[in-house]
Amino acid sequence: MHTLDVLLQQVVNGLALGMMYALLALGFTMVYGIIELINFAHFSVFMTGTFVGLMVLNLMGVTAVSASLQGPALVGTLIVLFLATMVATGVLGVLIERICLRPVRHVSGTAPMITTIGVAFILINIMLLTWGPQAQRFPQLLPNWRWGVGGAEISFKQIVLFVVGLLLMLALWHLVQRTTLGKAMRATAQDADAARMMGIDVDRVVVVTFFLGSALAGAGSLFFGLYYGFTGYYIGYTTGLRAFTSAVLGGIGSIPGAVLGGLLIGLTQSLGGQFLGVKWTDVIIFSILIIVMVLRPNGLLGTRTPQKA
């Protein structure tokens, strides 16, 4: 294959991966934007979502040895799978906020962040004890259709993931920019005390933010399962760390920044793995992050905000 064809192929692969990182990064950036908390439990909500998706598919009779689906059966299965998984992970995010984080929300220092790390390890060990240490095969319900694009190939799986990811991001953008709830979220992010004095139920906004961020992590977890074909209790750390890097790279607190950061990390992983070797992927990703942080501490699309009184 010609070098330009290889480059094009890796760009296609990188954009598909980038959509997964972008969805996961949106959860980080939404929570940070509202309550200025880095939620490390988000790693494990993502991991848990893959197992929820696996259970949903098994309940629908789709197992690792089932043939891929087509037509209305495929569309119906995907709709049920995404809805059930996103609702389950969204509820999990709400429970984490209500039970573990709300009591320490006003505690100064690192206590809330340490709490999220504790929640992450609890979820990891629950999945480990429930499913065991071995990787679980994820059903390949999408047909292996491929089409030529120049000298490269684009698969049906990549198209589905890219379209679903794009639709979810557009829905989130509409919610944040065009609805009353979105206005309340933006007001709370700017100044929670002022928003409360204006009659906004800040606690409700925080709960909704956790639900939406965790639901997007659930969608991202299905991207992982459908793309790589497996899951395990250990997948949250590496994938979540790259997604967190995406949020920081794009400018944590910025929704467009999270999307841009996710796509850049996806492209970096794909192109770096192809031309320099997979073992260098994380070196490249985190080197870029450090360079951007040194030259632009607020990220590519982040803005410096004044300190609240």
XYZ file of C-alpha atoms in Angstrom:
309
model
C 0.000 0.000 0.000
C 1.304 3.464 -0.920
C 2.368 5.778 1.920
C -0.446 8.246 1.169
C -2.958 5.391 1.219
C -1.619 4.245 4.592
C -1.890 7.825 5.852
C -5.498 8.082 4.655
C -6.348 4.730 6.242
C -4.941 5.802 9.591
C -6.834 9.107 9.420
C -10.074 7.127 8.956
C -9.156 4.830 11.858
C -8.107 7.787 14.007
C -11.360 9.683 13.511
C -13.387 6.628 14.562
C -11.234 6.224 17.684
C -11.408 9.957 18.306
C -15.198 9.864 18.535
C -14.935 7.401 21.418
C -12.393 9.569 23.244
C -14.486 12.691 22.579
C -17.632 11.161 24.114
C -15.706 10.121 27.198
C -13.920 13.478 27.420
C -17.264 15.289 27.353
C -18.146 13.709 30.698
C -14.929 14.963 32.266
C -15.333 18.448 30.899
C -19.051 18.807 31.797
C -18.521 17.853 35.443
C -15.422 20.050 35.715
C -17.266 22.925 34.061
C -20.105 22.766 36.614
C -18.415 21.936 39.932
C -14.695 22.153 39.057
C -14.090 18.529 40.018
C -11.892 16.055 38.154
C -14.053 12.946 38.340
C -11.731 9.929 38.149
C -14.710 7.612 38.736
C -15.611 8.426 35.122
C -12.916 5.894 34.039
C -14.793 3.112 35.780
C -18.264 4.252 34.698
C -16.956 3.834 31.142
C -15.623 0.348 31.954
C -18.869 -0.638 33.685
C -20.804 0.470 30.601
C -19.130 -2.200 28.473
C -20.351 -4.901 30.867
C -23.842 -3.396 30.951
C -23.882 -3.487 27.144
C -22.681 -7.088 27.215
C -25.510 -8.060 29.570
C -28.102 -6.230 27.463
C -26.970 -8.066 24.335
C -26.991 -11.422 26.126
C -30.532 -10.758 27.392
C -31.533 -10.050 23.783
C -30.051 -13.369 22.712
C -26.965 -11.867 21.033
C -23.823 -13.613 22.262
C -20.160 -13.686 21.269
C -20.806 -16.579 18.868
C -23.880 -15.024 17.229
C -23.718 -13.951 13.600
C -23.778 -10.250 12.781
C -27.211 -8.654 12.323
C -28.634 -6.788 9.349
C -31.633 -4.661 8.457
C -34.364 -3.827 11.022
C -32.977 -6.371 13.517
C -29.636 -4.511 13.569
C -31.247 -1.064 13.880
C -33.594 -2.192 16.652
C -30.799 -3.927 18.560
C -28.547 -0.867 18.353
C -31.311 1.467 19.575
C -32.151 -0.763 22.555
C -28.468 -1.353 23.303
C -27.517 2.331 23.341
C -30.638 3.439 25.244
C -30.350 0.756 27.941
C -26.598 1.217 28.425
C -26.727 5.015 28.476
C -29.608 5.059 30.967
C -27.818 2.519 33.207
C -24.508 4.412 33.228
C -26.365 7.707 33.631
C -28.132 6.374 36.729
C -24.794 5.065 38.004
C -23.335 8.562 37.625
C -26.275 10.052 39.534
C -25.819 7.528 42.364
C -22.118 8.383 42.584
C -22.949 12.077 42.846
C -25.781 11.680 45.367
C -24.150 9.094 47.652
C -20.421 9.803 47.419
C -19.803 13.325 46.142
C -22.612 15.562 47.356
C -21.665 15.147 51.053
C -18.108 16.313 50.288
C -18.908 18.840 47.552
C -18.201 21.836 49.792
C -15.178 20.297 51.473
C -12.066 22.195 50.440
C -8.893 20.467 49.313
C -8.535 17.162 47.518
C -11.182 15.158 49.432
C -13.771 15.118 46.590
C -11.163 14.067 44.005
C -9.792 11.335 46.294
C -13.377 10.147 46.773
C -13.776 9.706 43.006
C -10.581 7.608 42.936
C -12.034 5.413 45.687
C -15.284 4.985 43.760
C -13.276 4.055 40.644
C -11.473 1.241 42.484
C -14.730 -0.017 44.038
C -16.290 -0.360 40.567
C -13.147 -2.012 39.171
C -13.145 -4.633 41.910
C -16.893 -5.269 41.620
C -16.445 -6.020 37.907
C -13.338 -8.119 38.626
C -15.137 -10.228 41.228
C -18.264 -10.546 39.076
C -16.763 -11.292 35.651
C -13.292 -12.565 36.536
C -9.867 -11.368 35.378
C -10.084 -12.709 31.829
C -11.213 -10.562 28.890
C -14.823 -11.031 27.783
C -15.642 -11.280 24.084
C -18.051 -8.592 22.883
C -20.601 -9.719 20.255
C -19.770 -8.445 16.770
C -23.291 -7.510 15.743
C -22.188 -5.113 12.982
C -21.529 -6.691 9.544
C -17.959 -6.521 8.280
C -18.828 -4.445 5.205
C -16.045 -2.335 3.710
C -15.778 0.251 0.953
C -12.796 1.728 -0.834
C -11.980 5.419 -0.276
C -9.055 6.257 -2.512
C -6.457 3.675 -1.579
C -7.900 3.143 1.893
C -10.924 1.300 3.263
C -13.729 2.477 5.504
C -15.776 -0.120 7.345
C -19.485 -0.110 8.136
C -18.521 -0.281 11.810
C -16.541 2.975 11.563
C -19.381 4.738 9.751
C -21.936 3.667 12.387
C -19.708 4.756 15.268
C -18.909 8.104 13.651
C -22.563 8.870 12.812
C -23.865 7.845 16.258
C -21.134 9.867 17.970
C -21.864 12.907 15.821
C -25.606 12.704 16.545
C -24.999 12.474 20.298
C -22.676 15.486 20.216
C -25.155 17.552 18.212
C -27.910 16.600 20.685
C -25.698 17.688 23.590
C -24.832 20.963 21.848
C -28.549 21.659 21.279
C -29.333 20.867 24.917
C -26.610 23.139 26.272
C -27.093 26.036 23.847
C -30.826 26.021 23.032
C -32.754 24.838 26.077
C -33.663 26.274 29.471
C -31.781 23.457 31.163
C -28.716 24.309 29.108
C -28.953 27.953 30.179
C -29.137 26.802 33.811
C -26.065 24.614 33.286
C -24.108 27.497 31.765
C -25.180 29.860 34.532
C -24.158 27.345 37.206
C -20.811 26.818 35.513
C -20.188 30.564 35.512
C -21.174 31.215 39.138
C -23.142 28.676 41.177
C -23.982 31.094 43.999
C -25.327 33.729 41.611
C -27.301 31.045 39.752
C -28.844 29.897 43.040
C -29.886 33.473 43.882
C -31.556 33.698 40.467
C -33.752 30.724 41.375
C -31.831 27.952 39.626
C -31.851 24.594 41.416
C -28.093 24.035 41.374
C -28.316 20.544 42.908
C -30.649 19.474 40.106
C -28.281 20.913 37.497
C -25.375 18.966 39.015
C -27.396 15.726 39.003
C -28.401 16.223 35.367
C -24.782 16.960 34.461
C -23.601 13.727 36.059
C -26.383 11.816 34.300
C -25.526 13.242 30.871
C -21.769 12.864 31.288
C -22.096 9.270 32.479
C -24.609 8.447 29.720
C -22.090 9.678 27.129
C -19.447 7.495 28.804
C -21.881 4.588 28.351
C -22.130 5.355 24.637
C -18.328 5.558 24.462
C -18.063 2.189 26.198
C -20.211 0.612 23.482
C -17.920 2.175 20.887
C -15.029 0.378 22.606
C -16.813 -2.977 22.733
C -18.041 -2.831 19.143
C -14.692 -1.559 17.808
C -12.247 -3.802 19.690
C -14.537 -6.793 20.263
C -13.720 -7.376 23.926
C -13.961 -5.855 27.368
C -12.322 -6.358 30.744
C -12.161 -4.797 34.179
C -8.857 -3.113 33.272
C -9.899 -1.158 30.151
C -11.044 1.960 31.977
C -7.638 3.164 33.119
C -5.802 3.487 29.785
C -8.803 4.594 27.741
C -10.016 6.946 30.455
C -6.591 8.496 30.866
C -6.390 9.197 27.139
C -9.897 10.687 27.244
C -8.945 12.836 30.219
C -5.918 13.968 28.209
C -8.305 14.850 25.378
C -10.369 17.040 27.715
C -7.277 18.812 29.067
C -5.741 19.180 25.607
C -8.894 20.753 24.198
C -9.409 22.914 27.281
C -11.159 21.265 30.223
C -14.563 22.849 30.748
C -14.968 23.483 27.013
C -17.373 21.172 25.154
C -15.980 21.984 21.672
C -12.515 21.570 23.172
C -13.349 18.058 24.415
C -14.481 17.055 20.927
C -11.395 18.578 19.291
C -9.093 17.006 21.878
C -10.715 13.586 21.419
C -10.280 13.676 17.649
C -6.657 14.828 17.968
C -5.836 12.062 20.439
C -7.538 9.494 18.190
C -5.521 10.669 15.173
C -2.312 10.776 17.199
C -2.824 7.225 18.433
C -3.620 5.911 14.968
C -0.888 7.755 13.044
C 1.740 7.353 15.767
C 1.065 3.630 16.056
C 1.406 3.190 12.300
C 4.525 5.250 11.627
C 6.447 5.050 14.916
C 5.111 1.892 16.539
C 2.293 1.146 18.966
C 4.696 1.080 21.929
C 5.420 4.780 21.347
C 1.764 5.824 21.237
C 1.402 6.930 24.845
C 4.818 8.630 24.759
C 3.642 10.729 21.819
C 0.215 11.488 23.285
C 1.458 12.653 26.662
C 4.425 14.533 25.148
C 1.973 16.544 23.051
C -0.106 17.172 26.164
C 2.912 18.498 28.077
C 3.956 20.763 25.198
C 0.454 22.208 24.894
C 0.186 22.709 28.656
C 3.510 24.549 28.724
C 2.655 26.798 25.796
C -1.111 27.133 26.424
C -2.096 26.068 29.975
C -5.837 26.487 29.336
C -5.796 24.043 26.415
C -6.437 24.662 22.741
C -9.987 26.061 23.115
C -10.063 26.800 26.843
C -10.342 30.326 28.140
C -8.858 31.832 31.240
C -11.645 32.660 33.710
C -11.354 35.135 36.555
C -11.096 33.735 40.071
C -14.433 33.722 41.889
C -14.637 35.885 44.981
